[in-house]
Amino acid sequence: MSIQTTVSTPADPRHCAPPSAVRLSAVTKDFGDVHAVRGIDLDISPGEVVAVLGPNGAGKTTTIDMVLGLTQPTSGHVEVHGMGPREAVSHGLVAAVMQTGGLLKDLSVRETLQYTASLFARTTTVDEVLAVAGITEIADRKVAKCSGGEQQRLRFAMALLPDPALLLLDEPTTGMDVEGRRAFWAAIRRDAQRGRTVIFATHYLEEADQYADRIVLVSRGRVVADGTGAEVKALASGRVVRASLPEPDPARLRGLPGVDAVELRGDQVLVHTTDSDAVARYLLCETGAHDLEITSQGLEDAFLNLTGAQDQTEGAQR
Amino acid sequence: MTTATLASADELLTDRRVPPLGGFNLTMLGIELRRILRNRRTLIFTLIFPATMFLAFGTGTGTAERIGDGNVSAYVMVSMGLYAAALTAAASGAMVAVERSLGWSRQLRLTPLNPVAYVSTKAIVALVSGAMAIAMVNLTGAVQGLPQMPASTWLACGVVTLVCTLTFAALGVFIGYLVPSENVMQILGPGLAVLSFLGGVFIPLEHGSGIWHVAVWTPMYGVAEVARAPLTGELTWYAVANAVVWFVLFVAGAAWRMARDTARV
């Protein structure tokens, strides 16, 4: 079974528009017998904030590695601002915060940034990125003495040094506390407004919904959905109507228009439906139901609906 | 924080240059050197230990005896300088592999830094720290006063020793890849000490003895003979062959492991 749903492909082709920030054409990547990426086409315009969502092994990290030139695609073509990925990195056009990127423990935070800055032709100042990442106070601390969240902020500061046009973030807020996470996303949004393109992979579904203009859902090495958070949620459409009802009539409920499923939990009834009004009207007018609540399915449910069922069959990749 | 220095949307795409020399620069080199100087364990093993060894072996009875252009004490001093420099260079080489296992090399690949510029920087760090180690032993000798040889010989020995240390930088990279951990020096340290004993660095070998027949095949023998040649005035073909062959072997080993490792970065 395959759920191939592409929502609202952005107006394409745009001959007069500036070149895409990122363009992937029929990109695949095999590791031996493992097909990590099975053909991804993606076109991201400058200034977009895009979340790449998917379960472990979906091919998110492999895709990001290819955009950065850390991995060569088995077939297909990757372009970053009209250049090859390595060339774009050399020009300081693209930077990334990677999960796997190591740090030298014997350097201080400031030295790490000075070291990184020295490798680029042009950078913003070390003091400036320290401030943006919120680590000015720990600038002289040894990296070994920094917490996981502080190290992650340091990686973020390093990525900001070349003032990149494209920023890739692989699970960027891992290890950050709530406050750090909020500050981090505030900084990202501010830069996006200036025209910086941001692509982030995350498993915090809330984060994708809240901060991305566009969500690309990846499963088993393919794009299974591509659209705004609302659109992706609408895909796995529907709401849940929940009420206390001592003697429910499940058959009658299933017969209502738009109802997908009915669950009974003690004296609670949960109805999954695309027409919550009809269910609510029935429950309140024709039964003794009380404490009724209607909730929209979170992105998490949409995510599971679109990707969950098929993932058991595939071995984990990367 | 100043937003004034941040580029505007248009500027994000303009003025994008590739740094010269593949990203090689003095800031990076300076920080790399500082890292060596801050590592207390490295300092003890490379600066203090060899100087102490010289004081122990190079100042006893009989060390004033003549050898070639100088005396036995000078001979021991050159040997200890070689040992110190070899150890330092091996430590620098091993750092390459350690940094790779820590993921730092991967981080550096997100920058314009060219791999050749990276390896060159590490080679310079190995040479500079090797030179510091040699200088430390020689300074100890000069202050102590027993070693005697003409200044030109003194200088020649130092330079030749420094060149010889590149063999051990390569060995460090090689072993670092085989044992990628931060404790790689715990293998390289004792390993080099054993090789130094075998190669006649600590105790002179008796030509033609049983141990000598083994020693001529070990990696410290050749470089030790070469490093002392300006002083002793003797250099056999098999000592030179030993030095060259081991250098080639270690460089090949390091290159082989590095190439294999690059595949998965």
Coordinates of C-alpha atoms in Angstrom, one line a residue:
Chain A
M1 CA 0.0 0.0 0.0
S2 CA 1.3 3.4 -0.7
I3 CA -0.2 6.7 0.3
Q4 CA 1.0 9.2 -2.3
T5 CA -0.4 12.5 -1.5
T6 CA 1.1 15.7 -2.7
V7 CA -0.7 18.8 -1.5
S8 CA -0.4 22.2 -3.1
T9 CA 2.8 21.9 -5.1
P10 CA 4.1 25.5 -5.0
A11 CA 3.4 27.3 -8.2
D12 CA 5.7 25.8 -10.7
P13 CA 7.5 26.4 -13.0
R14 CA 8.8 29.9 -12.1
H15 CA 11.0 30.9 -15.0
C16 CA 11.4 34.5 -14.0
A17 CA 11.8 33.9 -10.3
P18 CA 15.2 33.8 -8.7
P19 CA 16.8 30.3 -8.7
S20 CA 15.6 27.9 -6.1
A21 CA 17.5 27.8 -2.8
V22 CA 17.5 24.0 -3.0
R23 CA 16.5 21.8 -5.9
L24 CA 16.5 18.0 -5.7
S25 CA 15.7 16.2 -8.9
A26 CA 14.9 12.4 -8.8
V27 CA 17.5 12.0 -6.1
T28 CA 18.2 8.5 -4.8
K29 CA 20.7 7.1 -2.3
D30 CA 21.6 3.5 -1.7
F31 CA 23.9 2.2 1.0
G32 CA 24.6 -1.3 -0.3
D33 CA 21.3 -3.1 -0.4
V34 CA 19.5 -0.4 1.6
H35 CA 17.6 2.2 -0.3
A36 CA 17.7 5.1 2.0
V37 CA 16.3 7.6 -0.5
R38 CA 14.1 6.3 -3.3
G39 CA 13.5 9.3 -5.5
I40 CA 12.9 12.7 -4.0
D41 CA 12.0 15.8 -6.0
L42 CA 12.0 19.0 -4.0
D43 CA 12.1 22.6 -4.9
I44 CA 12.5 25.1 -2.1
S45 CA 12.4 28.9 -2.7
P46 CA 14.6 31.4 -1.0
G47 CA 13.1 32.5 2.3
E48 CA 11.0 29.4 3.0
V49 CA 11.1 27.7 6.4
V50 CA 10.6 24.1 5.6
A51 CA 10.2 21.2 8.1
V52 CA 11.2 17.7 7.0
L53 CA 9.3 15.3 9.1
G54 CA 9.5 11.6 9.1
P55 CA 10.1 8.6 11.3
N56 CA 13.7 7.3 11.9
G57 CA 15.1 5.7 8.8
A58 CA 12.8 7.8 6.5
G59 CA 15.9 9.2 4.8
K60 CA 15.8 12.7 6.4
T61 CA 19.4 12.8 7.5
T62 CA 20.6 11.2 4.3
T63 CA 18.8 13.9 2.3
I64 CA 20.3 16.7 4.3
D65 CA 23.7 15.1 4.0
M66 CA 23.3 15.2 0.2
V67 CA 22.2 18.9 0.2
L68 CA 25.4 19.6 2.2
G69 CA 27.6 17.5 -0.1
L70 CA 28.6 15.2 2.7
T71 CA 27.1 12.3 0.7
Q72 CA 26.9 11.9 -3.0
P73 CA 23.5 10.8 -4.4
T74 CA 23.4 7.4 -6.1
S75 CA 21.4 9.0 -8.9
G76 CA 19.7 12.3 -9.5
H77 CA 20.8 15.9 -9.1
V78 CA 21.2 18.3 -6.1
E79 CA 21.6 22.0 -6.6
V80 CA 22.0 24.7 -4.0
H81 CA 21.5 28.3 -5.2
G82 CA 22.4 27.0 -8.7
M83 CA 25.7 25.4 -7.6
G84 CA 26.9 22.0 -6.5
P85 CA 26.6 21.4 -2.8
R86 CA 30.3 21.5 -2.0
E87 CA 30.7 24.7 -4.0
A88 CA 27.9 26.3 -2.1
V89 CA 29.6 25.3 1.2
S90 CA 32.9 26.8 0.1
H91 CA 31.2 30.1 -0.8
G92 CA 29.6 30.2 2.7
L93 CA 26.1 30.1 1.2
V94 CA 25.0 27.1 3.2
A95 CA 25.6 26.2 6.8
A96 CA 24.1 23.5 9.1
V97 CA 23.6 22.4 12.6
M98 CA 24.1 18.6 12.6
Q99 CA 23.3 16.1 15.3
T100 CA 26.5 14.3 14.6
G101 CA 28.8 17.3 14.3
G102 CA 31.5 16.9 17.0
L103 CA 33.2 19.7 19.0
L104 CA 36.7 19.9 20.4
K105 CA 36.3 19.6 24.2
D106 CA 39.6 21.3 25.0
L107 CA 38.6 24.5 23.2
S108 CA 36.5 27.3 24.8
V109 CA 33.3 28.4 23.3
R110 CA 34.9 31.6 21.9
E111 CA 37.9 29.7 20.5
T112 CA 35.6 27.3 18.7
L113 CA 33.9 30.2 17.0
Q114 CA 37.2 31.9 16.2
Y115 CA 38.5 28.7 14.7
T116 CA 35.4 28.3 12.6
A117 CA 35.3 31.9 11.6
S118 CA 38.9 31.8 10.4
L119 CA 37.9 29.2 7.7
F120 CA 35.5 31.5 5.8
A121 CA 36.2 34.3 3.5
R122 CA 33.7 36.6 5.2
T123 CA 31.8 36.2 8.5
T124 CA 29.8 38.1 10.9
T125 CA 31.6 38.7 14.2
V126 CA 32.1 36.2 16.9
D127 CA 30.5 38.5 19.5
E128 CA 27.4 38.9 17.3
V129 CA 26.7 35.2 16.9
L130 CA 27.4 34.6 20.6
A131 CA 24.7 37.1 21.4
V132 CA 22.2 35.7 18.8
A133 CA 22.7 32.2 20.2
G134 CA 22.5 33.5 23.7
I135 CA 25.8 32.1 24.9
T136 CA 27.8 35.3 25.5
E137 CA 28.0 34.6 29.2
I138 CA 29.7 31.2 28.6
A139 CA 32.0 32.4 25.9
D140 CA 35.1 31.6 27.9
R141 CA 33.9 28.2 29.2
K142 CA 35.5 25.0 27.9
V143 CA 33.3 23.1 25.6
A144 CA 33.7 20.0 27.8
K145 CA 32.0 21.9 30.6
C146 CA 29.0 22.9 28.5
S147 CA 25.7 21.1 28.8
G148 CA 24.2 19.4 25.8
G149 CA 21.9 22.3 25.2
E150 CA 24.7 24.8 25.4
Q151 CA 26.8 22.8 23.0
Q152 CA 23.8 22.7 20.6
R153 CA 23.6 26.5 20.9
L154 CA 27.3 26.7 20.1
R155 CA 26.7 24.6 16.9
F156 CA 24.0 27.1 16.1
A157 CA 26.3 30.0 16.6
M158 CA 28.9 28.3 14.4
A159 CA 26.3 27.9 11.6
L160 CA 25.5 31.6 11.8
L161 CA 29.0 32.8 11.3
P162 CA 29.1 32.8 7.5
D163 CA 25.6 34.4 7.6
P164 CA 24.4 31.7 5.3
A165 CA 21.6 32.1 2.7
L166 CA 20.5 28.5 3.5
L167 CA 20.6 27.0 6.9
L168 CA 20.0 23.3 7.5
L169 CA 19.1 22.0 10.9
D170 CA 19.0 18.3 11.9
E171 CA 17.0 17.9 15.0
P172 CA 18.2 21.4 16.1
T173 CA 16.7 21.7 19.6
T174 CA 17.7 18.3 20.9
G175 CA 18.9 18.8 24.5
M176 CA 17.7 22.4 24.8
D177 CA 15.4 23.4 27.6
V178 CA 12.1 25.1 26.9
E179 CA 13.6 28.6 27.3
G180 CA 16.5 27.8 24.9
R181 CA 14.1 26.3 22.4
R182 CA 12.0 29.4 22.4
A183 CA 15.0 31.7 22.0
F184 CA 16.3 29.5 19.2
W185 CA 13.1 29.6 17.2
A186 CA 12.8 33.4 17.7
A187 CA 16.2 33.8 16.2
I188 CA 15.4 31.5 13.3
R189 CA 12.2 33.3 12.5
R190 CA 13.9 36.7 12.6
D191 CA 16.5 35.5 10.1
A192 CA 13.8 34.0 7.8
Q193 CA 12.2 37.3 7.6
R194 CA 15.4 38.7 6.2
G195 CA 15.2 36.1 3.4
R196 CA 17.3 33.2 4.9
T197 CA 16.0 29.8 3.8
V198 CA 15.7 27.3 6.7
I199 CA 15.2 23.6 6.3
F200 CA 15.0 21.6 9.5
A201 CA 14.4 17.9 10.3
T202 CA 12.6 17.3 13.5
H203 CA 10.7 14.7 15.3
Y204 CA 9.0 17.3 17.5
L205 CA 5.9 17.5 15.5
E206 CA 4.6 20.5 17.4
E207 CA 7.8 22.3 16.3
A208 CA 7.2 21.6 12.6
D209 CA 3.6 22.7 12.9
Q210 CA 4.4 25.8 14.8
Y211 CA 7.5 27.1 13.1
A212 CA 7.5 25.9 9.5
D213 CA 5.8 27.5 6.5
R214 CA 5.8 24.2 4.8
I215 CA 6.0 20.6 5.9
V216 CA 7.6 17.9 3.8
L217 CA 6.6 14.5 5.1
V218 CA 9.1 11.8 4.2
S219 CA 8.6 8.1 4.6
R220 CA 10.7 5.2 3.4
G221 CA 12.8 7.5 1.3
R222 CA 10.0 9.3 -0.5
V223 CA 8.0 12.5 0.0
V224 CA 4.5 11.4 1.0
A225 CA 3.1 14.8 1.7
D226 CA 4.1 18.4 1.1
G227 CA 2.2 21.4 2.2
T228 CA 1.4 23.8 5.1
G229 CA 0.8 22.4 8.5
A230 CA -2.9 22.9 8.1
E231 CA -2.9 21.1 4.8
V232 CA -1.0 18.1 6.1
K233 CA -3.3 17.9 9.0
A234 CA -6.3 18.1 6.7
L235 CA -4.9 15.2 4.8
A236 CA -5.4 12.9 7.7
S237 CA -8.5 14.9 8.1
G238 CA -11.0 14.9 10.8
R239 CA -11.7 15.6 14.4
V240 CA -12.4 13.6 17.4
V241 CA -15.7 14.2 19.3
R242 CA -15.5 12.9 22.8
A243 CA -18.4 12.8 25.4
S244 CA -19.6 11.0 28.5
L245 CA -22.4 8.8 27.5
P246 CA -23.6 6.0 29.8
E247 CA -25.5 3.9 27.2
P248 CA -24.1 4.6 23.7
D249 CA -25.4 3.1 20.5
P250 CA -22.2 2.4 18.5
A251 CA -24.1 1.2 15.4
R252 CA -26.1 4.4 15.2
L253 CA -23.0 6.5 15.7
R254 CA -21.2 4.6 12.9
G255 CA -24.2 5.4 10.7
L256 CA -23.8 9.1 11.0
P257 CA -22.3 10.9 7.9
G258 CA -18.5 11.3 8.0
V259 CA -17.8 9.0 10.8
D260 CA -14.6 6.9 10.5
A261 CA -14.4 5.1 13.8
V262 CA -16.1 4.8 17.1
E263 CA -14.3 3.9 20.3
L264 CA -15.8 3.1 23.7
R265 CA -13.7 3.7 26.8
G266 CA -15.8 3.0 29.9
D267 CA -18.6 5.6 29.8
Q268 CA -16.6 7.7 27.4
V269 CA -17.3 7.6 23.7
L270 CA -14.8 8.8 21.1
V271 CA -15.9 9.4 17.5
H272 CA -13.4 10.0 14.7
T273 CA -15.2 12.0 12.0
T274 CA -14.9 14.5 9.2
D275 CA -18.2 16.0 10.2
S276 CA -18.0 16.8 13.9
D277 CA -21.1 19.1 13.8
A278 CA -23.4 16.2 12.8
V279 CA -22.0 14.0 15.6
A280 CA -22.2 16.7 18.2
R281 CA -25.8 17.6 17.1
Y282 CA -26.8 13.9 17.4
L283 CA -25.1 13.4 20.8
L284 CA -26.5 16.5 22.4
C285 CA -30.0 16.5 20.9
E286 CA -30.8 12.8 20.8
T287 CA -28.8 11.2 23.7
G288 CA -28.0 12.1 27.3
A289 CA -24.4 12.8 26.4
H290 CA -22.6 15.5 28.5
D291 CA -19.1 17.0 28.8
L292 CA -18.8 17.0 25.1
E293 CA -15.5 18.1 23.5
I294 CA -14.3 18.4 20.0
T295 CA -10.6 18.2 19.2
S296 CA -8.8 18.6 15.9
Q297 CA -6.3 15.8 15.2
G298 CA -2.8 16.9 15.9
L299 CA -0.1 16.7 13.4
E300 CA 1.1 13.7 15.3
D301 CA -1.9 11.7 14.3
A302 CA -1.7 12.9 10.7
F303 CA 2.0 11.9 10.8
L304 CA 1.1 8.4 12.1
N305 CA -1.7 8.0 9.6
L306 CA 0.5 8.9 6.7
T307 CA 3.7 7.1 7.6
G308 CA 3.1 4.8 10.6
A309 CA 1.4 1.8 8.9
Q310 CA 4.2 1.2 6.4
D311 CA 7.2 1.6 8.6
Q312 CA 7.2 -1.8 10.2
T313 CA 8.0 -3.5 7.0
E314 CA 11.2 -1.6 6.3
G315 CA 14.6 -2.0 8.1
A316 CA 15.8 1.1 9.9
Q317 CA 18.2 3.2 7.8
R318 CA 20.4 5.8 9.2
Chain B
M1 CA 23.7 42.9 19.6
T2 CA 24.0 44.9 16.4
T3 CA 21.7 44.1 13.6
A4 CA 23.4 46.8 11.5
T5 CA 26.2 44.5 10.5
L6 CA 23.8 41.7 9.4
A7 CA 23.4 41.5 5.6
S8 CA 20.1 42.3 4.1
A9 CA 18.1 39.7 2.0
D10 CA 19.9 40.7 -1.2
E11 CA 23.3 40.7 0.4
L12 CA 22.7 37.1 1.6
L13 CA 23.5 36.1 -2.0
T14 CA 26.2 38.6 -2.9
D15 CA 29.8 38.9 -2.0
R16 CA 30.3 35.2 -1.6
R17 CA 33.9 34.4 -1.9
V18 CA 35.9 31.2 -1.4
P19 CA 38.7 31.7 1.1
P20 CA 42.3 31.6 -0.3
L21 CA 44.6 28.7 0.4
G22 CA 41.7 26.3 0.9
G23 CA 40.9 27.9 4.2
F24 CA 44.5 27.6 5.6
N25 CA 45.1 30.5 8.0
L26 CA 47.2 31.6 11.0
T27 CA 44.2 31.9 13.5
M28 CA 43.5 28.2 13.1
L29 CA 47.2 27.3 13.3
G30 CA 47.5 29.4 16.5
I31 CA 44.6 27.7 18.2
E32 CA 46.0 24.3 17.2
L33 CA 49.4 25.2 18.8
R34 CA 47.7 26.5 21.9
R35 CA 45.9 23.2 22.2
I36 CA 49.2 21.3 22.3
L37 CA 50.6 23.7 24.9
R38 CA 47.6 23.4 27.1
N39 CA 47.6 19.6 27.2
R40 CA 49.5 18.9 30.5
R41 CA 50.0 15.2 29.8
T42 CA 51.5 15.9 26.4
L43 CA 53.8 18.6 27.9
I44 CA 55.1 16.2 30.6
F45 CA 55.8 13.4 28.2
T46 CA 57.3 15.5 25.4
L47 CA 59.1 18.3 27.2
I48 CA 60.0 17.2 30.7
F49 CA 60.4 13.5 30.4
P50 CA 63.0 13.5 27.6
A51 CA 65.0 16.3 29.3
T52 CA 65.0 14.2 32.5
M53 CA 66.1 11.1 30.5
F54 CA 69.0 13.2 29.1
L55 CA 70.1 14.2 32.6
A56 CA 70.0 10.6 33.7
F57 CA 71.8 9.0 30.7
G58 CA 73.8 11.9 29.3
T59 CA 75.7 13.2 32.3
G60 CA 77.2 10.0 33.9
T61 CA 80.8 8.8 33.9
G62 CA 82.3 8.4 30.5
T63 CA 80.0 10.9 28.8
A64 CA 82.9 13.3 28.2
E65 CA 84.5 10.7 25.9
R66 CA 84.9 11.8 22.3
I67 CA 82.6 10.7 19.5
G68 CA 83.2 12.1 16.0
D69 CA 82.9 15.9 16.3
G70 CA 81.7 15.9 19.9
N71 CA 81.3 13.8 23.0
V72 CA 79.1 11.0 24.3
S73 CA 76.9 13.5 26.2
A74 CA 76.1 15.3 22.9
Y75 CA 75.3 11.9 21.4
V76 CA 72.8 11.1 24.2
M77 CA 71.3 14.6 23.9
V78 CA 70.6 14.2 20.1
S79 CA 69.1 10.8 20.8
M80 CA 66.8 12.1 23.5
G81 CA 65.8 15.0 21.2
L82 CA 64.8 12.5 18.6
Y83 CA 62.8 10.5 21.1
A84 CA 61.0 13.6 22.4
A85 CA 60.2 14.9 18.9
A86 CA 59.0 11.5 17.8
L87 CA 56.6 11.3 20.7
T88 CA 55.3 14.8 20.2
A89 CA 54.8 14.3 16.4
A90 CA 53.1 11.0 17.1
A91 CA 50.7 12.7 19.5
S92 CA 49.9 15.4 16.9
G93 CA 49.3 12.7 14.3
A94 CA 47.0 10.7 16.5
M95 CA 44.9 13.8 17.1
V96 CA 43.8 13.7 13.5
A97 CA 42.2 10.3 14.0
V98 CA 40.8 11.2 17.4
E99 CA 39.2 14.4 16.0
R100 CA 37.7 12.3 13.3
S101 CA 36.2 9.8 15.7
L102 CA 34.8 12.8 17.7
G103 CA 33.0 14.1 14.6
W104 CA 35.0 17.3 14.4
S105 CA 36.2 16.5 10.9
R106 CA 32.6 16.2 9.9
Q107 CA 31.9 19.6 11.4
L108 CA 34.8 21.0 9.5
R109 CA 33.4 19.7 6.3
L110 CA 30.6 22.2 6.7
T111 CA 33.2 24.9 6.2
P112 CA 35.3 25.8 3.2
L113 CA 38.3 24.2 4.8
N114 CA 40.0 22.0 2.2
P115 CA 41.3 18.6 3.4
V116 CA 44.8 19.4 2.1
A117 CA 44.8 22.6 4.1
Y118 CA 43.7 20.6 7.2
V119 CA 46.5 18.0 6.8
S120 CA 49.0 20.8 6.2
T121 CA 48.0 22.6 9.3
K122 CA 48.4 19.3 11.3
A123 CA 51.8 18.6 9.8
I124 CA 53.0 22.1 10.7
V125 CA 51.6 21.6 14.3
A126 CA 53.5 18.3 14.4
L127 CA 56.7 20.0 13.2
V128 CA 56.4 23.0 15.5
S129 CA 55.7 20.9 18.6
G130 CA 58.5 18.5 17.5
A131 CA 60.9 21.5 17.3
M132 CA 59.8 22.6 20.8
A133 CA 60.6 19.2 22.2
I134 CA 64.0 19.2 20.5
A135 CA 64.7 22.7 21.7
M136 CA 63.8 21.7 25.2
V137 CA 66.3 18.8 25.3
N138 CA 69.0 20.9 23.7
L139 CA 68.4 23.8 26.0
T140 CA 68.7 21.4 29.0
G141 CA 72.0 20.1 27.5
A142 CA 73.3 23.6 26.9
V143 CA 72.5 24.8 30.4
Q144 CA 73.9 21.6 31.9
G145 CA 77.1 22.2 30.0
L146 CA 78.4 18.6 29.4
P147 CA 77.4 18.1 25.7
Q148 CA 80.1 19.3 23.4
M149 CA 80.1 19.7 19.6
P150 CA 80.6 22.4 17.1
A151 CA 77.6 24.8 16.8
S152 CA 77.1 23.9 13.1
T153 CA 76.9 20.2 14.1
W154 CA 74.5 21.0 16.8
L155 CA 72.3 22.8 14.4
A156 CA 72.6 20.1 11.7
C157 CA 71.6 17.4 14.2
G158 CA 68.5 19.5 15.3
V159 CA 67.3 20.0 11.8
V160 CA 67.8 16.4 10.7
T161 CA 66.0 15.2 13.8
L162 CA 63.1 17.4 13.0
V163 CA 62.8 16.1 9.5
C164 CA 62.9 12.5 10.9
T165 CA 60.0 13.3 13.2
L166 CA 57.6 13.3 10.2
T167 CA 57.9 9.5 10.2
F168 CA 56.3 9.5 13.6
A169 CA 53.6 12.0 12.7
A170 CA 52.6 9.5 10.0
L171 CA 52.8 6.6 12.6
G172 CA 50.6 8.6 14.9
V173 CA 47.9 9.1 12.2
F174 CA 48.1 5.4 11.4
I175 CA 47.9 4.1 15.0
G176 CA 45.2 6.8 15.7
Y177 CA 43.0 5.3 13.1
L178 CA 43.6 1.7 14.3
V179 CA 42.9 2.7 17.9
P180 CA 40.6 5.7 17.6
S181 CA 40.3 6.8 21.2
E182 CA 41.6 9.7 23.2
N183 CA 43.9 7.2 25.0
V184 CA 45.9 6.4 21.9
M185 CA 48.9 8.0 23.6
Q186 CA 48.9 5.2 26.1
I187 CA 49.8 2.9 23.3
L188 CA 52.1 5.2 21.4
G189 CA 54.0 6.3 24.6
P190 CA 55.2 2.9 25.8
G191 CA 55.4 1.6 22.2
L192 CA 57.8 4.4 21.2
A193 CA 59.8 3.8 24.4
V194 CA 60.2 0.1 23.5
L195 CA 61.2 1.0 19.9
S196 CA 63.6 3.6 21.2
F197 CA 65.4 0.9 23.4
L198 CA 65.4 -1.5 20.4
G199 CA 66.7 1.2 18.0
G200 CA 69.6 2.2 20.2
V201 CA 68.2 5.6 21.1
F202 CA 68.4 5.2 24.9
I203 CA 71.4 2.8 25.1
P204 CA 74.0 2.5 22.3
L205 CA 73.9 -0.8 20.5
E206 CA 77.0 -3.0 20.2
H207 CA 77.7 -3.5 16.5
G208 CA 77.2 -7.1 15.5
S209 CA 75.6 -8.2 18.8
G210 CA 72.5 -10.4 18.9
I211 CA 70.3 -7.4 19.8
W212 CA 71.9 -5.4 17.0
H213 CA 70.7 -7.9 14.4
V214 CA 67.1 -7.3 15.5
A215 CA 67.5 -3.6 16.0
V216 CA 68.5 -2.7 12.5
W217 CA 65.0 -3.8 11.3
T218 CA 63.1 -1.6 13.8
P219 CA 61.8 1.9 12.9
M220 CA 63.8 3.9 15.5
Y221 CA 67.2 2.5 14.4
G222 CA 67.4 4.2 11.0
V223 CA 66.3 7.7 12.1
A224 CA 68.5 7.6 15.2
E225 CA 71.6 6.8 13.0
V226 CA 70.6 9.5 10.5
A227 CA 69.9 12.1 13.2
R228 CA 73.3 11.5 14.9
A229 CA 75.2 11.3 11.6
P230 CA 76.3 15.0 11.6
L231 CA 77.9 14.3 15.0
T232 CA 79.3 10.8 14.4
G233 CA 80.3 11.4 10.8
E234 CA 79.2 7.8 10.0
L235 CA 76.1 6.7 8.1
T236 CA 75.6 3.2 6.8
W237 CA 73.4 2.5 3.7
Y238 CA 71.2 0.2 5.8
A239 CA 70.5 2.9 8.3
V240 CA 69.3 5.2 5.5
A241 CA 67.3 2.4 3.9
N242 CA 65.7 1.7 7.3
A243 CA 64.7 5.3 7.7
V244 CA 63.3 5.7 4.2
V245 CA 61.4 2.3 4.2
W246 CA 59.7 2.9 7.6
F247 CA 58.8 6.5 6.5
V248 CA 57.1 5.1 3.3
L249 CA 55.4 2.3 5.3
F250 CA 53.9 4.6 7.9
V251 CA 52.8 7.2 5.4
A252 CA 51.2 4.5 3.3
G253 CA 49.5 3.0 6.3
A254 CA 48.2 6.4 7.4
A255 CA 46.9 7.2 3.8
W256 CA 45.3 3.8 3.6
R257 CA 43.4 4.1 6.8
M258 CA 42.5 7.7 6.1
A259 CA 41.1 6.8 2.6
R260 CA 39.0 4.0 4.1
D261 CA 37.7 6.4 6.8
T262 CA 36.8 9.2 4.3
A263 CA 34.3 6.8 2.6
R264 CA 32.0 7.0 5.6
V265 CA 32.3 10.7 6.5

